[in-house]
Amino acid sequence: MKSIEKEIINLNKKKISKKELTIIIKRHKPLYKESSIGWVIYRLIRKNIITKLDARTYYIGKLKIYKGSLSSELAKKVKAIINQTYPDVKFAIYESTILNEWVNHQISRNVIFVEVEKYFMIDIFKLIQEKYFNVLLNPTRDYFYLYDGEIIVINQLVTQAPIDRLARTITLEKLIVDFYTKDLINEFINDFEKEEVIDIMFKSYAINTNTILAYSKRRNNYDTILKVLEALNK
């Protein structure tokens, strides 16, 4: 096992395919069958020698798994209300301040975004509006800027959007694609810093580029996203 680890660590590259990984393992363990090779890969992941990015690609080294969390009490309460009333509805909730982990300027204004299936948008809007006054339904940019302070924005969740259904939040794959749409989250990040922010994300977290590209097709910005990923060599 040590010899396998050493060879992988000494590779002059950031990523390795499952096929390449299998070749290395078989070079050191020629009698290993597929099940045994799978166990070796599992142990390599557990020891932080590699990080799984998708079914066919691994990052050499350790990357964190992104777990979006809510910082404000209001966001946590909104999430709880929707969960309790509509437990089976697909939705994601996140805040503008999540960008503070990556942007140079710190975002002080917190906007809570709730993205929900189209059919339930009105229902959830009315549900939240019964308890809080600062709730907007799919606002335009101009209408959005008529309000100050902490507000709640209800938008449609794009079909097949990559979200964390258990945590009820977005993934980095979704956020990266949404940077190149007309979504209001882009009011909190400058165009010139987007690629730098995405590069930082890739250096810290395990991100599935296949998921990014698949979702970009749903948002009609595949060519743009592909160019960004190619420029960053991702």
Tab-separated table of C-alpha atoms in Angstrom:
chain	number	residue	atom	x	y	z
A	1	MET	CA	0.000	0.000	0.000
A	2	LYS	CA	2.835	2.403	0.834
A	3	SER	CA	4.387	1.927	-2.587
A	4	ILE	CA	1.058	2.702	-4.276
A	5	GLU	CA	0.628	5.836	-2.184
A	6	LYS	CA	4.154	7.001	-2.950
A	7	GLU	CA	3.732	6.580	-6.702
A	8	ILE	CA	0.455	8.533	-6.697
A	9	ILE	CA	1.844	11.355	-4.545
A	10	ASN	CA	4.905	11.675	-6.798
A	11	LEU	CA	2.835	12.090	-9.949
A	12	ASN	CA	3.313	15.533	-11.464
A	13	LYS	CA	-0.402	16.200	-11.867
A	14	LYS	CA	-3.453	17.278	-9.885
A	15	LYS	CA	-5.943	14.731	-11.188
A	16	ILE	CA	-5.899	11.062	-12.003
A	17	SER	CA	-8.482	8.962	-13.811
A	18	LYS	CA	-9.871	5.744	-12.378
A	19	LYS	CA	-8.251	3.892	-15.279
A	20	GLU	CA	-4.822	5.334	-14.450
A	21	LEU	CA	-5.372	4.571	-10.786
A	22	THR	CA	-6.248	0.976	-11.594
A	23	ILE	CA	-3.078	0.587	-13.680
A	24	ILE	CA	-0.928	1.827	-10.770
A	25	ILE	CA	-2.614	-0.527	-8.298
A	26	LYS	CA	-2.235	-3.522	-10.632
A	27	ARG	CA	1.434	-2.691	-11.143
A	28	HIS	CA	1.985	-3.191	-7.418
A	29	LYS	CA	-0.736	-5.801	-6.864
A	30	PRO	CA	-1.003	-7.784	-10.147
A	31	LEU	CA	-3.238	-10.482	-8.646
A	32	TYR	CA	-5.862	-8.059	-7.312
A	33	LYS	CA	-9.347	-8.416	-8.773
A	34	GLU	CA	-11.804	-5.560	-9.277
A	35	SER	CA	-13.289	-5.824	-5.783
A	36	SER	CA	-9.831	-5.637	-4.197
A	37	ILE	CA	-8.891	-2.663	-6.378
A	38	GLY	CA	-12.075	-0.920	-5.221
A	39	TRP	CA	-11.047	-1.520	-1.607
A	40	VAL	CA	-7.593	-0.018	-2.249
A	41	ILE	CA	-9.189	3.085	-3.788
A	42	TYR	CA	-11.491	3.374	-0.782
A	43	ARG	CA	-8.515	3.252	1.589
A	44	LEU	CA	-6.643	5.848	-0.487
A	45	ILE	CA	-9.636	8.176	-0.120
A	46	ARG	CA	-9.880	7.535	3.632
A	47	LYS	CA	-6.175	8.339	4.025
A	48	ASN	CA	-6.607	11.604	2.047
A	49	ILE	CA	-4.219	10.460	-0.676
A	50	ILE	CA	-6.946	11.110	-3.247
A	51	THR	CA	-10.375	12.773	-3.304
A	52	LYS	CA	-13.184	11.507	-5.509
A	53	LEU	CA	-14.488	14.159	-7.933
A	54	ASP	CA	-16.807	11.979	-10.012
A	55	ALA	CA	-17.178	8.354	-11.087
A	56	ARG	CA	-14.067	8.483	-13.295
A	57	THR	CA	-11.850	11.198	-11.816
A	58	TYR	CA	-9.899	11.716	-8.590
A	59	TYR	CA	-7.972	14.665	-7.223
A	60	ILE	CA	-4.518	13.840	-5.864
A	61	GLY	CA	-4.608	15.142	-2.321
A	62	LYS	CA	-7.349	16.182	0.078
A	63	LEU	CA	-10.286	18.406	-0.830
A	64	LYS	CA	-13.131	19.329	1.487
A	65	ILE	CA	-16.754	18.425	0.820
A	66	TYR	CA	-18.794	21.621	0.669
A	67	LYS	CA	-21.610	21.804	3.186
A	68	GLY	CA	-23.580	25.002	2.849
A	69	SER	CA	-24.884	26.346	6.142
A	70	LEU	CA	-27.200	29.179	7.180
A	71	SER	CA	-25.792	31.971	9.322
A	72	SER	CA	-28.811	34.125	10.166
A	73	GLU	CA	-31.599	33.158	12.548
A	74	LEU	CA	-34.162	34.376	10.023
A	75	ALA	CA	-32.876	31.986	7.352
A	76	LYS	CA	-32.944	29.083	9.791
A	77	LYS	CA	-36.547	29.914	10.770
A	78	VAL	CA	-37.660	30.188	7.130
A	79	LYS	CA	-36.092	26.819	6.368
A	80	ALA	CA	-37.834	25.245	9.358
A	81	ILE	CA	-41.219	26.697	8.356
A	82	ILE	CA	-41.003	25.334	4.818
A	83	ASN	CA	-39.705	21.967	6.014
A	84	GLN	CA	-42.562	21.615	8.456
A	85	THR	CA	-45.312	22.716	6.071
A	86	TYR	CA	-44.012	21.254	2.802
A	87	PRO	CA	-41.626	18.421	3.771
A	88	ASP	CA	-41.765	16.781	0.338
A	89	VAL	CA	-41.287	19.902	-1.773
A	90	LYS	CA	-37.896	20.312	-3.436
A	91	PHE	CA	-36.304	23.613	-2.444
A	92	ALA	CA	-32.965	25.210	-1.614
A	93	ILE	CA	-32.246	28.095	0.735
A	94	TYR	CA	-29.008	30.074	0.920
A	95	GLU	CA	-27.753	33.571	1.760
A	96	SER	CA	-25.819	36.232	-0.086
A	97	THR	CA	-23.231	36.185	2.705
A	98	ILE	CA	-22.058	32.696	1.706
A	99	LEU	CA	-19.861	34.516	-0.814
A	100	ASN	CA	-17.810	36.028	2.009
A	101	GLU	CA	-15.703	32.880	2.074
A	102	TRP	CA	-14.292	33.740	-1.363
A	103	VAL	CA	-14.820	37.393	-2.362
A	104	ASN	CA	-12.350	40.163	-1.524
A	105	HIS	CA	-14.992	42.578	-0.264
A	106	GLN	CA	-17.072	41.440	2.676
A	107	ILE	CA	-20.820	41.367	2.040
A	108	SER	CA	-22.702	42.971	4.911
A	109	ARG	CA	-26.227	42.932	3.509
A	110	ASN	CA	-27.779	39.515	3.923
A	111	VAL	CA	-30.390	38.460	1.382
A	112	ILE	CA	-32.031	35.085	1.874
A	113	PHE	CA	-32.739	33.260	-1.371
A	114	VAL	CA	-35.341	30.503	-1.447
A	115	GLU	CA	-35.531	28.557	-4.706
A	116	VAL	CA	-38.501	26.242	-4.996
A	117	GLU	CA	-40.287	24.144	-7.577
A	118	LYS	CA	-42.407	26.323	-9.875
A	119	TYR	CA	-45.703	24.729	-8.849
A	120	PHE	CA	-45.165	25.634	-5.166
A	121	MET	CA	-43.715	29.136	-5.545
A	122	ILE	CA	-46.928	31.017	-4.755
A	123	ASP	CA	-47.812	28.733	-1.850
A	124	ILE	CA	-44.439	29.159	-0.187
A	125	PHE	CA	-44.433	32.894	-0.874
A	126	LYS	CA	-47.785	33.251	0.913
A	127	LEU	CA	-46.613	30.986	3.739
A	128	ILE	CA	-43.518	33.096	4.449
A	129	GLN	CA	-45.330	36.389	3.872
A	130	GLU	CA	-47.803	35.510	6.646
A	131	LYS	CA	-44.944	35.624	9.141
A	132	TYR	CA	-42.513	38.167	7.673
A	133	PHE	CA	-43.116	41.403	5.771
A	134	ASN	CA	-39.834	41.575	3.825
A	135	VAL	CA	-40.615	38.842	1.272
A	136	LEU	CA	-40.343	39.276	-2.507
A	137	LEU	CA	-41.579	36.928	-5.220
A	138	ASN	CA	-39.310	36.662	-8.244
A	139	PRO	CA	-38.414	40.374	-8.171
A	140	THR	CA	-36.764	42.313	-10.973
A	141	ARG	CA	-33.460	44.014	-10.214
A	142	ASP	CA	-35.121	47.424	-9.997
A	143	TYR	CA	-37.770	46.152	-7.612
A	144	PHE	CA	-35.140	44.320	-5.578
A	145	TYR	CA	-33.248	47.580	-4.940
A	146	LEU	CA	-36.334	49.309	-3.591
A	147	TYR	CA	-35.810	47.339	-0.386
A	148	ASP	CA	-33.028	47.743	2.168
A	149	GLY	CA	-31.694	45.428	4.811
A	150	GLU	CA	-32.389	41.748	5.188
A	151	ILE	CA	-35.026	40.442	2.785
A	152	ILE	CA	-36.297	37.071	1.593
A	153	VAL	CA	-36.446	36.394	-2.141
A	154	ILE	CA	-38.547	33.539	-3.506
A	155	ASN	CA	-37.448	32.307	-6.942
A	156	GLN	CA	-38.076	29.284	-9.126
A	157	LEU	CA	-35.747	26.325	-8.757
A	158	VAL	CA	-34.538	25.273	-12.186
A	159	THR	CA	-35.426	21.695	-13.082
A	160	GLN	CA	-32.577	19.268	-12.344
A	161	ALA	CA	-30.583	21.940	-10.500
A	162	PRO	CA	-27.846	20.330	-8.375
A	163	ILE	CA	-28.796	20.965	-4.763
A	164	ASP	CA	-28.188	19.281	-1.436
A	165	ARG	CA	-31.670	17.892	-0.883
A	166	LEU	CA	-30.941	16.753	2.662
A	167	ALA	CA	-29.481	20.070	3.839
A	168	ARG	CA	-31.899	22.050	1.649
A	169	THR	CA	-29.160	24.225	0.224
A	170	ILE	CA	-27.272	24.760	-3.025
A	171	THR	CA	-24.081	23.117	-4.160
A	172	LEU	CA	-20.970	24.831	-5.489
A	173	GLU	CA	-21.671	23.290	-8.880
A	174	LYS	CA	-24.955	25.213	-8.995
A	175	LEU	CA	-23.435	28.430	-7.660
A	176	ILE	CA	-20.663	28.424	-10.271
A	177	VAL	CA	-23.148	28.105	-13.133
A	178	ASP	CA	-25.461	30.708	-11.603
A	179	PHE	CA	-22.591	33.226	-11.607
A	180	TYR	CA	-23.124	33.471	-15.364
A	181	THR	CA	-26.895	33.960	-15.359
A	182	LYS	CA	-29.169	36.867	-14.468
A	183	ASP	CA	-29.766	35.517	-10.967
A	184	LEU	CA	-29.739	38.139	-8.202
A	185	ILE	CA	-26.832	36.455	-6.407
A	186	ASN	CA	-24.677	38.187	-9.029
A	187	GLU	CA	-25.491	41.553	-7.482
A	188	PHE	CA	-23.070	40.579	-4.717
A	189	ILE	CA	-20.065	39.584	-6.806
A	190	ASN	CA	-18.118	41.545	-9.407
A	191	ASP	CA	-17.742	40.081	-12.883
A	192	PHE	CA	-13.965	40.528	-12.845
A	193	GLU	CA	-13.516	38.396	-9.708
A	194	LYS	CA	-15.722	35.449	-10.658
A	195	GLU	CA	-12.995	33.324	-12.227
A	196	GLU	CA	-10.687	33.932	-9.263
A	197	VAL	CA	-13.468	32.929	-6.864
A	198	ILE	CA	-14.195	29.764	-8.858
A	199	ASP	CA	-10.501	28.881	-8.903
A	200	ILE	CA	-10.357	29.227	-5.104
A	201	MET	CA	-13.414	26.989	-4.794
A	202	PHE	CA	-11.778	24.268	-6.890
A	203	LYS	CA	-8.603	24.428	-4.790
A	204	SER	CA	-10.539	23.917	-1.567
A	205	TYR	CA	-13.507	21.713	-2.363
A	206	ALA	CA	-14.341	18.572	-4.317
A	207	ILE	CA	-16.320	19.851	-7.305
A	208	ASN	CA	-17.829	17.739	-10.070
A	209	THR	CA	-17.219	19.412	-13.441
A	210	ASN	CA	-19.603	16.982	-15.157
A	211	THR	CA	-22.393	18.225	-12.903
A	212	ILE	CA	-21.449	21.827	-13.682
A	213	LEU	CA	-21.603	21.247	-17.430
A	214	ALA	CA	-24.864	19.297	-17.245
A	215	TYR	CA	-26.534	22.064	-15.227
A	216	SER	CA	-25.118	24.772	-17.511
A	217	LYS	CA	-27.122	23.239	-20.346
A	218	ARG	CA	-30.269	23.763	-18.280
A	219	ARG	CA	-29.286	27.421	-17.781
A	220	ASN	CA	-28.372	27.914	-21.447
A	221	ASN	CA	-24.818	29.046	-20.684
A	222	TYR	CA	-22.889	25.881	-21.526
A	223	ASP	CA	-20.418	27.583	-23.908
A	224	THR	CA	-19.626	30.282	-21.363
A	225	ILE	CA	-19.085	27.818	-18.538
A	226	LEU	CA	-16.972	25.552	-20.724
A	227	LYS	CA	-14.677	28.475	-21.595
A	228	VAL	CA	-14.359	29.391	-17.911
A	229	LEU	CA	-13.430	25.836	-16.928
A	230	GLU	CA	-10.959	25.531	-19.803
A	231	ALA	CA	-9.328	28.849	-18.850
A	232	LEU	CA	-8.917	27.565	-15.302
A	233	ASN	CA	-7.786	24.157	-16.606
A	234	LYS	CA	-10.536	22.353	-14.697
